[in-house]
Every structure is written in C-alpha cells, then in structure tokens.
Short mmCIF file of C-alpha atoms in Angstrom, two decimals:
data_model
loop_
_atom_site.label_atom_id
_atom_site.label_comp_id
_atom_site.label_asym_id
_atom_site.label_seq_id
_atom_site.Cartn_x
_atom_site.Cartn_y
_atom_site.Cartn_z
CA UNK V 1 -14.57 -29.60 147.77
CA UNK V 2 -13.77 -27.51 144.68
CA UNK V 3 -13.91 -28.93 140.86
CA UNK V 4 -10.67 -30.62 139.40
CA UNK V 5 -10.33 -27.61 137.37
CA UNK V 6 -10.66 -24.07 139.05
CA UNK V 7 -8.67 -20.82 140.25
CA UNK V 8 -7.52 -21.34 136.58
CA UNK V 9 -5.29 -24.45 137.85
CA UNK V 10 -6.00 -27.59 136.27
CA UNK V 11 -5.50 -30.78 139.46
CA UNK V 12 -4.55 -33.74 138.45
CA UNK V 13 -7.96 -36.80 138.18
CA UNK V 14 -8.21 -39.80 139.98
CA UNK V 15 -5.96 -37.99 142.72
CA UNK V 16 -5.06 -41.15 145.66
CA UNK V 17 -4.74 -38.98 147.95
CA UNK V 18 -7.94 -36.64 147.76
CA UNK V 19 -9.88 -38.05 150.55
CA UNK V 20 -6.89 -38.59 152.82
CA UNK V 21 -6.36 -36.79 156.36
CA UNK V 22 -3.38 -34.82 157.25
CA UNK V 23 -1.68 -34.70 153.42
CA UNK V 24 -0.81 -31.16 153.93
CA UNK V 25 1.99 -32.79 156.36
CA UNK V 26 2.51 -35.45 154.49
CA UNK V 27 3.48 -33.34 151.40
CA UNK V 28 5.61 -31.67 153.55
CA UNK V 29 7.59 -34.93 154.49
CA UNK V 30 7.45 -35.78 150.74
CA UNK V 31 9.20 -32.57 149.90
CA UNK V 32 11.69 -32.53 151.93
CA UNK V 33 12.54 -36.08 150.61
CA UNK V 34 12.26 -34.95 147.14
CA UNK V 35 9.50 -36.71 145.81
CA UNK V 36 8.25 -33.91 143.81
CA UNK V 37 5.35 -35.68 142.00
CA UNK V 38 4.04 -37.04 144.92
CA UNK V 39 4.33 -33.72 147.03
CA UNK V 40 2.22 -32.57 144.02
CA UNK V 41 -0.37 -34.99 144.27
CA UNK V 42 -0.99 -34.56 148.18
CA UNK V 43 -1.03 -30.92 147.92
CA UNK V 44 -3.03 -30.87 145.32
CA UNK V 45 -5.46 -33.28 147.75
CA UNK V 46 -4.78 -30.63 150.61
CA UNK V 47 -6.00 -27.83 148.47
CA UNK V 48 -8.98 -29.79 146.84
CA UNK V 49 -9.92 -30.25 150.73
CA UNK V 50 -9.30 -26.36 151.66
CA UNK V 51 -9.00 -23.78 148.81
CA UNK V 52 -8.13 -21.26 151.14
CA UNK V 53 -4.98 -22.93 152.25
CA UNK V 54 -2.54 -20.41 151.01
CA UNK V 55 0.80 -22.59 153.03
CA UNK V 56 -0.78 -25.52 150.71
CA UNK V 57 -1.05 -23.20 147.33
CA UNK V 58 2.50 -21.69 148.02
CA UNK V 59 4.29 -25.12 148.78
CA UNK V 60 2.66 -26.72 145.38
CA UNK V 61 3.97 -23.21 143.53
CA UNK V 62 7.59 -23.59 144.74
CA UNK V 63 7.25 -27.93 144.16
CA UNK V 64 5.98 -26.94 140.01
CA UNK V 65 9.07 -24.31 140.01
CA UNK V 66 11.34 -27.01 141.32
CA UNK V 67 9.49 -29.63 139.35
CA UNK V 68 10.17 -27.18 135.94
CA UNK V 69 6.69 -26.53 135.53
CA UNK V 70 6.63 -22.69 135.51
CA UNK V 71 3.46 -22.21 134.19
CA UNK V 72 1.74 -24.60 136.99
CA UNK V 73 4.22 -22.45 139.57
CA UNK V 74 3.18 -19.18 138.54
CA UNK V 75 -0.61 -20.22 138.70
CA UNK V 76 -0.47 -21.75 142.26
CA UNK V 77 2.04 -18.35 143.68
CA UNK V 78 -0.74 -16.07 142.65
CA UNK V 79 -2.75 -17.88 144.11
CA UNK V 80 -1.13 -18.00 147.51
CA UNK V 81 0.25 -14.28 147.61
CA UNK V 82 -2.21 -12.09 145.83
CA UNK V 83 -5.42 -13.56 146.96
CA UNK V 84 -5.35 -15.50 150.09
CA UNK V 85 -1.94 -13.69 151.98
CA UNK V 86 -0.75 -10.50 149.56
CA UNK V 87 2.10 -10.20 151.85
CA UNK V 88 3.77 -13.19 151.59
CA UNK V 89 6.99 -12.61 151.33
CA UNK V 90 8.46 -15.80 150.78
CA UNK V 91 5.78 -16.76 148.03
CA UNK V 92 6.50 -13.20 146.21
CA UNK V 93 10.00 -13.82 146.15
CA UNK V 94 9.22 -17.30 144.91
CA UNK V 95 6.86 -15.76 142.32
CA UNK V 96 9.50 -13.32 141.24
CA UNK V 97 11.95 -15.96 140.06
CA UNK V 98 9.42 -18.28 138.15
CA UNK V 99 8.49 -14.52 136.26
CA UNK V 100 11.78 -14.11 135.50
CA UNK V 101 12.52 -17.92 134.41
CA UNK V 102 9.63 -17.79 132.33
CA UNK V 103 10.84 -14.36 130.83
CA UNK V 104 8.08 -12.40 132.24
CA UNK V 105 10.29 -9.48 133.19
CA UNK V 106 7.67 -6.23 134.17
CA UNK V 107 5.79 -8.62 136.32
CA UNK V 108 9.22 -10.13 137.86
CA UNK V 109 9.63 -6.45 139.04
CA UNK V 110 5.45 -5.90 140.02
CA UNK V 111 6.64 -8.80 142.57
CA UNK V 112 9.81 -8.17 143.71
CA UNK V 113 8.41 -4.36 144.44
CA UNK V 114 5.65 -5.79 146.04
CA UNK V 115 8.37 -8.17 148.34
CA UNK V 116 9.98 -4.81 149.24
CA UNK V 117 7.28 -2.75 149.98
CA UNK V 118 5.72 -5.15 152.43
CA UNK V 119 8.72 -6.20 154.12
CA UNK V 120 9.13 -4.70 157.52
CA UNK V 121 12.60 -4.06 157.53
CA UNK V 122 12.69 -1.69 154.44
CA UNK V 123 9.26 -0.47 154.34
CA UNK V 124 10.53 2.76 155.71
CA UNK V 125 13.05 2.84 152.87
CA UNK V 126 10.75 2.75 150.69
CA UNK V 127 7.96 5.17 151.91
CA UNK V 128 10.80 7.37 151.72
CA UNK V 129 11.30 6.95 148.31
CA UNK V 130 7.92 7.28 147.36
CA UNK V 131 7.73 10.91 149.18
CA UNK V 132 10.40 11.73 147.01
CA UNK V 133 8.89 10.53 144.27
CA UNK V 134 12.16 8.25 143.37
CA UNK V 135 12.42 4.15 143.03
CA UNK V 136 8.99 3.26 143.52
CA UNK V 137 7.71 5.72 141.59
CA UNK V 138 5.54 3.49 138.83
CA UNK V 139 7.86 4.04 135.64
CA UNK V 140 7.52 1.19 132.16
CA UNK V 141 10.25 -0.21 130.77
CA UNK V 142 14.45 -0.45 131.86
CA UNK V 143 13.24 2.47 134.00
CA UNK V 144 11.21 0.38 136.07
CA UNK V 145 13.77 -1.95 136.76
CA UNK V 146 16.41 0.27 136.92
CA UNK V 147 14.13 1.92 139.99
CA UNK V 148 14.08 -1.03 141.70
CA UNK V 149 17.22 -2.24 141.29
CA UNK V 150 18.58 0.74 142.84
CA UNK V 151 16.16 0.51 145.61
CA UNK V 152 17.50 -2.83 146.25
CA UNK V 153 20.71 -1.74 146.59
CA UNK V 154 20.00 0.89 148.91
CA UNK V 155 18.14 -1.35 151.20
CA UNK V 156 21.33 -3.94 151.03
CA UNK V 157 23.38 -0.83 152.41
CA UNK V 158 21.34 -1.01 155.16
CA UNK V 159 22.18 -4.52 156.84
CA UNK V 160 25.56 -3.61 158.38
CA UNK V 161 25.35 -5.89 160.99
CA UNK V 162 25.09 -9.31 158.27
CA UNK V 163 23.96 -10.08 155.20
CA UNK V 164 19.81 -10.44 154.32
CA UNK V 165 19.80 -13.67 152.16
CA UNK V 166 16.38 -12.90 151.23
CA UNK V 167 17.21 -9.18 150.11
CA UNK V 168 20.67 -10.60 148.21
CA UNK V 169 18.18 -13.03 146.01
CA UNK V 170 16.05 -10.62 145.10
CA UNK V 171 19.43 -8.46 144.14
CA UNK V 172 20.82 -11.78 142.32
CA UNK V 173 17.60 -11.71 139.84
CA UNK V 174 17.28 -7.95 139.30
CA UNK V 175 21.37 -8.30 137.93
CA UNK V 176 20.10 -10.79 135.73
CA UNK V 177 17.60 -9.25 134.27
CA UNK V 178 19.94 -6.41 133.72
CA UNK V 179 22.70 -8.76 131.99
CA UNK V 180 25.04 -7.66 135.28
CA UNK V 181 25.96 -11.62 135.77
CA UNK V 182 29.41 -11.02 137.65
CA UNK V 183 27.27 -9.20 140.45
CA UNK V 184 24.90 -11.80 140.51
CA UNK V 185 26.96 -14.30 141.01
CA UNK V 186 28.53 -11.75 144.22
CA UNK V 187 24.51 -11.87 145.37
CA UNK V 188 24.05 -15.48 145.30
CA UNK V 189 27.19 -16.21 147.18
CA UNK V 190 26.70 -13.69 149.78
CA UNK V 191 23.09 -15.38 150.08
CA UNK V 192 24.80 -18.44 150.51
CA UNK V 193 27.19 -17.27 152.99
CA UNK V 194 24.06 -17.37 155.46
CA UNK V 195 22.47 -20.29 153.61
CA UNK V 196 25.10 -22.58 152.86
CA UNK V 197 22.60 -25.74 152.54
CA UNK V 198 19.99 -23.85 150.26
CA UNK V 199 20.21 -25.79 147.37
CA UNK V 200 17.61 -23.48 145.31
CA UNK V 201 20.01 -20.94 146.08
CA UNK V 202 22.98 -23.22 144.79
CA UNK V 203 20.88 -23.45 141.50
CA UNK V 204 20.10 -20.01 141.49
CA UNK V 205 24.35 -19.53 141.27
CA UNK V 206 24.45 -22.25 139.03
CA UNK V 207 22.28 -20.55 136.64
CA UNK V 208 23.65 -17.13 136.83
CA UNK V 209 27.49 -18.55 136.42
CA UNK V 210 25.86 -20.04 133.03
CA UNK V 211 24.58 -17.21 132.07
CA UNK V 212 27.75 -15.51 132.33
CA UNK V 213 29.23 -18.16 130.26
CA UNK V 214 31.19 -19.89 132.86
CA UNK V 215 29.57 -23.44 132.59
CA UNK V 216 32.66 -25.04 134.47
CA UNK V 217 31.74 -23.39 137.73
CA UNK V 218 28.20 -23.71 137.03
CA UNK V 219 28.55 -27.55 136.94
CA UNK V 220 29.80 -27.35 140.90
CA UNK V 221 27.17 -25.17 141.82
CA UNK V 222 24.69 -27.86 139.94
CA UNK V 223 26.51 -30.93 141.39
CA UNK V 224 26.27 -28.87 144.55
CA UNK V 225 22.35 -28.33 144.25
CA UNK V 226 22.30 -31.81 143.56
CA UNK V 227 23.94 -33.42 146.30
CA UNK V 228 21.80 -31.41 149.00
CA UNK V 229 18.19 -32.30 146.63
CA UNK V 230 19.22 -35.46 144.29
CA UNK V 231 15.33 -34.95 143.04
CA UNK V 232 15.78 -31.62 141.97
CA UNK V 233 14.87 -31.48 138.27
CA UNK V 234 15.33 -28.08 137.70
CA UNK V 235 18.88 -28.33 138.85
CA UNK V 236 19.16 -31.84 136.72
CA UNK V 237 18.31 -29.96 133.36
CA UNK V 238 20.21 -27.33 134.00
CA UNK V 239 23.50 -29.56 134.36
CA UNK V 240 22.63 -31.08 131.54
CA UNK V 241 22.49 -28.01 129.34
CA UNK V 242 25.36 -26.94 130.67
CA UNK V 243 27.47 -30.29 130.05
CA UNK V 244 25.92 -29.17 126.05
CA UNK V 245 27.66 -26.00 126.18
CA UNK V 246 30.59 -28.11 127.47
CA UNK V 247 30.46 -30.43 124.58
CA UNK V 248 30.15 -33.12 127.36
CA UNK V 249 27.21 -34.64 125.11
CA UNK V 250 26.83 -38.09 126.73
CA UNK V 251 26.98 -36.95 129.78
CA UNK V 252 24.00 -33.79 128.95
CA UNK V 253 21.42 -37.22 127.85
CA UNK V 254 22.28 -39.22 130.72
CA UNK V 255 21.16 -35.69 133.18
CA UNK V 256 17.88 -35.34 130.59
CA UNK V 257 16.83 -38.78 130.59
CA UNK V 258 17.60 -38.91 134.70
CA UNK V 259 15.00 -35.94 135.00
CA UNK V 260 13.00 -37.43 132.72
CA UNK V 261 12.79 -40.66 134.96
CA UNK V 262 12.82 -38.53 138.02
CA UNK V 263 9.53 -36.91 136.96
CA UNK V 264 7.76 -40.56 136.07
CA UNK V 265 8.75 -41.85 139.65
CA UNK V 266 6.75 -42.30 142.46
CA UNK V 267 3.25 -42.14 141.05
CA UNK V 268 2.06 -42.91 137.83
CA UNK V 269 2.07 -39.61 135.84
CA UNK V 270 1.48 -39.50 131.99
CA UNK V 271 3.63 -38.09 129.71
CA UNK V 272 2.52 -34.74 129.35
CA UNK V 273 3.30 -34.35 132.60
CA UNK V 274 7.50 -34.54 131.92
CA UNK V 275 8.63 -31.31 130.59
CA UNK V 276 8.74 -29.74 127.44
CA UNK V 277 11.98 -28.33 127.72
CA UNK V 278 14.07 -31.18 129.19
CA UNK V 279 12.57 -33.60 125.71
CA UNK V 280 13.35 -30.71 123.13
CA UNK V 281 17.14 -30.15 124.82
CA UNK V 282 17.50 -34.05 124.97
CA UNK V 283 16.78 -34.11 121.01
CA UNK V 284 19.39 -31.57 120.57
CA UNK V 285 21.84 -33.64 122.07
CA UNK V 286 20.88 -36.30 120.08
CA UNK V 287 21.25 -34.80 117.12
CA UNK V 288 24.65 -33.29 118.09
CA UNK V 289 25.95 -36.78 119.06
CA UNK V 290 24.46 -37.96 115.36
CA UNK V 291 21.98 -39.82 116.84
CA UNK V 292 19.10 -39.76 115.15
CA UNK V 293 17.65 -43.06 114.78
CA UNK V 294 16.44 -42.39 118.26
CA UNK V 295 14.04 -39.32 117.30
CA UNK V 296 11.46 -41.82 117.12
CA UNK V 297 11.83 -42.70 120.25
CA UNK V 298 12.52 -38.86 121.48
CA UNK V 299 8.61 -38.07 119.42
CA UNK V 300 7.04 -41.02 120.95
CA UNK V 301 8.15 -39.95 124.42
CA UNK V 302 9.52 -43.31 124.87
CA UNK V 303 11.94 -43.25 127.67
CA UNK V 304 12.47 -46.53 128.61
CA UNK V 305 13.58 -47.43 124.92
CA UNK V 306 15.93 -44.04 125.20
CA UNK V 307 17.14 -45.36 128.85
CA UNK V 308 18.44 -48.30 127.69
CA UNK V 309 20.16 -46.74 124.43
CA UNK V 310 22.37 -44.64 127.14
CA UNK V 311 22.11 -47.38 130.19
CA UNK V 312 20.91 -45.33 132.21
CA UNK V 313 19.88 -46.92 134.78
CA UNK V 314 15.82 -46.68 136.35
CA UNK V 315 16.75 -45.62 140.23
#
C-alpha cells in the first residue's frame, strides 16, 4: 500500500474500491462504458494496491486527459512512461497531447522525440539523422520543433504500403503547434482512415478544424466523438465552445452543464473535482446570453439550480 498522496499524485480518500480484487479489469470495463469517474476511482484502487502497475498509471493518465483534467493526466503519463516503461509508446504519445493541450510545447516535442526514437519502425531513421547530426540533433526553440517536425515527415514517407495512424497523430499535433491547421486536419483524417471508430482521434479533428476557425465542421467531428463515447467530456466542452464561437449560446450551456453533470455521475465526487475550464466558459455564456442573475449560482458551483434554469435534464 502506498499513502493517498505520493509520486506527486494526490488519490482520491475514502476510495470504495481500495480493498477490492480485480479493479484493474474492472476499470477497464468502466472505461470502455464511459464512466470516467468511476474508471478513476478503481484505478486509482489498482494503483494504491500495485504502484508499479504502469498499464494501471497509463489508463488513469489517458481517463484525467479524457476526463479534462490535464494536470492529473500529465502526472499519472510520467508516471507510466518515464519511470516504470520509458518506452511506452502509446503513453508518450498520450503524454505528448496533454503537453500540448496544456500549452507545454518544448516538452510536447521531449515526448513526441522520445515516441520516435523508441519506435521500431523508424528508429533507423532516426539514428541516421543523428549521425548526420540533423533532426534529432538537441536544438531550443522553433528549431526544435521544426527538427522534429521534419523528422516526422520523413518517417511518414516511409509507410508506402498504408498509412501509420500512430505516426499521422503525432504529425496532426506537431502542425498545430506550428499554426499549419489545414495539414492537421489532412493528419487526423488520414489517421482516421485506419481508425474510423477512434473517437479521441475524432476530437483530435474536431479540435484542429476549430482551431482553424472552421467551427461548423468541428461540430460533426464533436457530434461524431460523441456518438462513439457519449461520456466524453473533453469532446462535450469542446462542442460547447465551439457552439460559442457559433453564437449558438443556448445550446454551448446545455453541452457545459451536460459535462458538468457527466463529471458528478456515478460516484459521489465534490466539486473541485468538475473542471475549471468547463465553469469559467459556462459563465461566459451566461453573460453573453445576459444572464447574470445566475452567477450566483455559476460561483456557488450550484448545478442543479443552473440545470433546471436551462432544463437540462439529470441523465
């Protein structure tokens, strides 16, 4: 057993689940389900029970990303790919995007070098580069991820036979980080070419599209995201920020205050525990629909009062 608090990861206390056999499975039934606060709990419980599980730390990393709780992400990908398995490839990747969500770009890159250089279909590639002192050379700055964006691109000219989804997703973020949106959005959609049913990849386009300023399309690739993970918060929030930029106001606080209820579902979690982010975009709505005798309600984090304002319904 390890202290509620430790590997610089606060778990949650009074944890239902600590003490319970096979949660590791469990959480993986949970999450496929979309029960993102209770895949939490039990992998928190799975971890508590065996630090070292690094499937267990990786699975809670990409549940907080999903979950928008970078911070918590961040914490539990380290954990999983640079101490217990360095070469995890699919919890680099993972660690890559909640870097570059959380706008963490030189250690978006560390990652996404690190993804490349232990990945055994470009690791020539890049030894190669190194001899020549090119991509991988360490440089600061744009040069760094100008490097490794070209690096990228060199490996993609290497899969003639089909497309690598992984490699295009790690192509999709490097273009965004560069402000190249139109060939992000070509990345994502050739990753979903292969991975039609990904709907983290469907986000991912979402995302990019809205970044690019084309928040029609982004709503399909949302409502898309959605359909395939209906407890998806991320994917939630990010609708409703685009239905803002829409001027679809109503429609932006009913997608808040359904994440908002999403994140409160399923076990009893207090209010700290709801994002941040989703409360301070639904008071902008507010606001922008002139509704501010609900800021009360918005400051005392009372959602029920706010669900009823909008009838939303509690599903």
């Amino acid at each position: 057993m390890v202290p509620e608090r430790s590997f610089g990861f606060c778990f949650s206390t009074n944890n239902p689940f600590r003490d319970q056999p096979n949660v590791f499975a469990e959480a993986q039934e949970k999450a496929r389900e979309g029960d993102l606060n209770t895949t939490v709990l039990l992998l928190e419980a799975a971890i508590l029970q065996d630090p070292q599980d690094a499937e267990a730390w990786q699975l809670l990393g990409m549940t907080h990303a999903e979950n928008e709780n970078e911070p918590a992400a961040i914490v539990s990908l380290q954990r999983s790919c640079l101490e217990l398995r360095p070469h995890n490839l699919p919890a680099l990747m993972a660690l890559a995007i909640s870097f570059t969500n959380g706008g963490a770009q030189q250690e978006a890159c560390g990652a996404l070098r690190r993804w490349i250089s232990h990945n055994p279909r470009y690791k020539d590639l890049v030894q190669r580069d190194l001899l020549q002192g090119s991509p991988l050379t360490p440089r600061r700055g744009p040069h760094q991820l100008q490097d490794l964006l070209q690096l990228f691109q060199e490996a993609a000219l290497l899969n003639v036979d089909g497309v690598d989804p992984d490699l295009q997703t790690g192509l999709g973020v490097l273009y965004n980080l560069v402000s190249d949106y139109d060939r992000a959005v070509e990345a994502f959609s050739a990753a979903l070419s292969v991975r039609p049913q990904d709907y983290l990849l469907w986000n991912r386009l979402g995302a990019t599209l809205a970044n690019g300023n084309r928040c029609e399309e982004a709503v399909e690739a949302y409502t898309q995201a959605l359909e395939l993970q209906p407890g998806f918060i991320r994917s939630r929030y990010n609708l409703g920020i685009s239905c803002i930029n829409l001027g679809a106001l109503r429609e932006a606080v009913s997608n808040f205050l359904m994440a908002l209820n999403q994140q409160r579902q399923s076990q009893p979690c207090s209010q700290h525990q709801m994002s941040d982010n989703i409360w301070a975009a639904l008071r902008i709505a507010l606001s922008m629909l002139d509704r501010t005798e609900l800021f009360q309600a918005v400051g005392t984090r009372d959602l029920d009062q706010l669900m009823g304002a909008f009838e939303v319904d509690d599903v």
